Amino acid sequence: MRVTKTIRMEQIRVLEETYRGAKPELQFRNPFELLIAVMLSAQCTDKRVNVVTKRLFQVADTPAEILALGLPRLEEEIRDCGLYHSKAKHILSACQMLCEEYHGEVPNDFEALQKLPGVGRKTANVVTSVAFGRPAIAVDTHVFRVSNRLKLATGTTPLEVEKGLMAIIPKEKWAEAHHWLIWHGRRLCKARKPLCTECPLQAVCPSAEPLVSGTCGNTKKKNRK
């Protein structure tokens, strides 16, 4: 299938129709809690992060309070989140910078966010979009996978995919589209066994030919044997 601009616009339409109103699964009450939750989400499910942050924020929910915990206590609070040694160090360093340079508040500037220890482009985009309502597309593993499979935006790096999505999706829909792609990746376009026959995008997805569930992108190769 040759993916034209018309097909890409149809993909966007179907995604919007299917996942309209989709929201983040991470639970948070303010920009700081969102920042910490996203930092903890690396190689960890949102469900697990919500368990960890619920426990952590009952003990400390401001940069100063988390700094007061110290490294050993913070590691203990987040140890079931995976990679907790490095995450704890980054969180403490970020909290220290927030206290020293931003009066304990999360900056609403994208570049400033990226200067925080442990905060990369994806995390900065999530906070920018979700917490501050600015147009942004955060490319996580789901967004990267779905975008490449659909050829909605292709690339070998998250930044390449992000730029491709920004070029094809109307700016006013960037923040929403991020959630459409995430939910599609979680529910249907899964990494190992995509549910192609259940997918509302199967007619406009180049990776779903032939339309056999669980064989996206691999069926043609198997049929040649």
XYZ file of C-alpha atoms in Angstrom:
225
model
C 0.000 0.000 0.000
C 1.281 3.423 -0.965
C 0.508 5.761 1.927
C -0.543 9.086 0.461
C -1.494 12.286 2.249
C -5.147 11.353 1.724
C -4.611 8.027 3.478
C -2.755 9.697 6.332
C -5.597 12.152 6.823
C -8.025 9.233 6.929
C -5.828 7.521 9.530
C -5.964 10.667 11.648
C -9.742 10.882 11.237
C -10.249 7.281 12.346
C -7.898 7.658 15.295
C -9.731 10.792 16.423
C -13.127 9.168 16.043
C -12.043 6.023 17.895
C -10.146 7.608 20.772
C -11.776 11.024 21.122
C -11.489 12.212 24.714
C -8.622 9.881 25.598
C -6.714 11.058 28.651
C -3.432 10.150 30.361
C -3.588 7.108 32.615
C -1.067 8.615 34.999
C -2.722 10.105 38.079
C -1.568 13.545 39.209
C -2.893 16.727 40.820
C -0.427 19.337 39.591
C 2.535 19.810 37.201
C 5.070 18.607 39.772
C 3.242 15.332 40.400
C 2.935 14.804 36.643
C 6.650 15.468 36.188
C 7.583 12.879 38.822
C 5.089 10.348 37.448
C 6.482 10.646 33.918
C 10.053 10.340 35.205
C 9.040 7.134 36.983
C 7.257 5.734 33.928
C 10.413 4.753 32.037
C 10.220 0.990 31.445
C 7.279 0.802 33.835
C 3.521 0.612 33.293
C 1.298 3.554 34.166
C -0.686 1.254 36.452
C 2.412 0.497 38.506
C 3.486 4.146 38.509
C 0.093 5.118 39.924
C 0.577 2.672 42.791
C 4.027 4.068 43.521
C 3.084 7.755 43.288
C 0.000 7.289 45.449
C 2.283 5.956 48.180
C 5.062 8.490 47.571
C 2.870 11.585 47.460
C 1.278 10.688 50.774
C 4.758 11.071 52.274
C 6.161 13.878 50.114
C 4.515 15.811 47.288
C 6.712 18.882 46.818
C 10.328 19.248 45.661
C 11.437 20.308 49.154
C 9.686 17.382 50.831
C 11.168 14.873 48.425
C 14.634 16.361 48.963
C 14.117 15.938 52.694
C 13.511 12.208 52.211
C 17.080 11.650 51.046
C 18.279 9.009 48.620
C 17.832 5.808 50.708
C 14.252 6.650 51.699
C 13.269 7.763 48.200
C 14.703 4.572 46.709
C 12.650 2.567 49.183
C 9.487 4.432 48.222
C 9.939 3.818 44.475
C 11.846 0.521 44.413
C 8.966 -1.437 42.837
C 8.947 0.930 39.849
C 12.095 -0.450 38.197
C 15.419 1.308 37.629
C 14.825 2.907 41.016
C 18.488 3.697 41.734
C 18.903 5.996 38.730
C 15.348 7.332 38.937
C 15.811 8.336 42.573
C 19.054 10.175 41.799
C 17.483 12.039 38.890
C 14.391 12.953 40.903
C 16.457 14.317 43.776
C 18.675 16.321 41.412
C 15.632 17.687 39.592
C 13.973 18.634 42.896
C 17.127 20.421 43.993
C 17.193 22.446 40.765
C 13.488 23.251 41.104
C 14.071 24.545 44.629
C 17.206 26.502 43.782
C 16.216 27.995 40.431
C 12.412 27.937 40.197
C 11.199 28.486 43.782
C 9.906 24.923 43.930
C 7.690 25.331 40.854
C 7.847 23.372 37.599
C 8.829 25.729 34.754
C 6.352 25.952 31.898
C 9.130 26.477 29.363
C 10.090 23.489 27.198
C 13.804 24.255 27.120
C 13.898 24.833 30.884
C 12.185 21.509 31.472
C 14.804 19.696 29.410
C 17.558 21.122 31.609
C 16.172 19.274 34.625
C 18.157 16.092 35.422
C 16.426 12.994 34.072
C 14.058 14.976 31.862
C 14.342 14.264 28.155
C 12.374 15.497 25.185
C 9.489 13.050 25.702
C 8.985 13.979 29.353
C 9.233 17.697 28.567
C 6.636 17.318 25.813
C 4.236 15.463 28.110
C 4.494 18.099 30.837
C 4.269 20.940 28.325
C 1.164 19.470 26.727
C -0.720 17.888 29.632
C 0.170 20.222 32.497
C 0.370 23.525 30.639
C -1.938 22.954 27.676
C 0.566 23.792 24.963
C 0.615 21.976 21.595
C 3.167 19.153 21.734
C 3.536 15.533 20.659
C 5.444 13.228 22.985
C 6.813 10.141 21.247
C 6.976 7.141 23.551
C 7.332 3.505 22.478
C 3.629 3.221 21.557
C 3.557 6.409 19.496
C 6.816 5.426 17.785
C 5.580 1.930 16.920
C 2.096 2.913 15.719
C 3.333 5.857 13.666
C 5.870 3.700 11.840
C 3.441 0.833 11.242
C 0.832 3.158 9.807
C 3.523 5.144 7.986
C 1.716 8.133 9.405
C 5.184 9.349 10.306
C 8.286 7.243 9.841
C 11.709 7.472 11.368
C 14.441 5.598 13.176
C 14.445 7.982 16.130
C 11.661 9.492 18.273
C 12.635 12.974 17.111
C 12.214 12.023 13.443
C 8.772 10.590 14.179
C 7.828 13.622 16.261
C 8.719 15.971 13.402
C 6.782 13.815 10.945
C 3.680 13.820 13.127
C 3.899 17.573 13.621
C 4.010 18.018 9.859
C 0.905 15.936 9.100
C -1.326 16.508 12.154
C -2.963 19.927 12.593
C -1.246 21.807 15.431
C -4.451 22.238 17.411
C -4.734 18.437 17.586
C -1.147 17.590 18.576
C -1.867 17.065 22.270
C -4.951 14.941 21.617
C -3.260 12.907 18.875
C -0.528 11.903 21.291
C -3.169 10.149 23.411
C -4.922 8.608 20.388
C -1.700 6.925 19.313
C -0.839 5.747 22.825
C -4.244 4.184 23.400
C -4.201 2.542 19.977
C -0.796 1.031 20.731
C -1.951 -0.278 24.085
C -5.308 -1.657 23.017
C -4.817 -2.940 19.487
C -1.487 -2.216 17.796
C 0.513 -4.120 20.385
C 4.225 -4.733 20.023
C 4.201 -8.515 19.665
C 0.680 -9.495 18.679
C -1.188 -6.619 17.055
C -4.917 -7.270 16.774
C -5.185 -6.374 13.106
C -8.584 -7.965 12.444
C -10.107 -5.895 15.252
C -8.474 -2.660 14.139
C -10.597 0.174 12.707
C -7.520 1.259 10.740
C -6.935 -2.025 8.923
C -8.177 -0.707 5.580
C -5.661 2.158 5.641
C -2.744 0.446 7.366
C 0.115 -0.799 5.160
C 1.324 -3.152 7.888
C -2.018 -4.988 8.084
C -1.819 -6.599 4.647
C -3.007 -9.361 4.460
C -5.444 -8.726 7.309
C -4.466 -11.518 9.679
C -4.560 -10.858 13.421
C -1.188 -10.982 15.113
C 0.866 -10.978 11.913
C 1.256 -7.283 11.080
C 4.197 -6.783 8.791
C 5.223 -10.463 8.801
C 2.520 -12.264 6.825
C 3.916 -11.667 3.354
C 7.295 -13.031 4.323
C 5.710 -16.157 5.788
C 3.600 -16.735 2.662
C 6.715 -16.795 0.487
C 8.160 -19.831 2.267
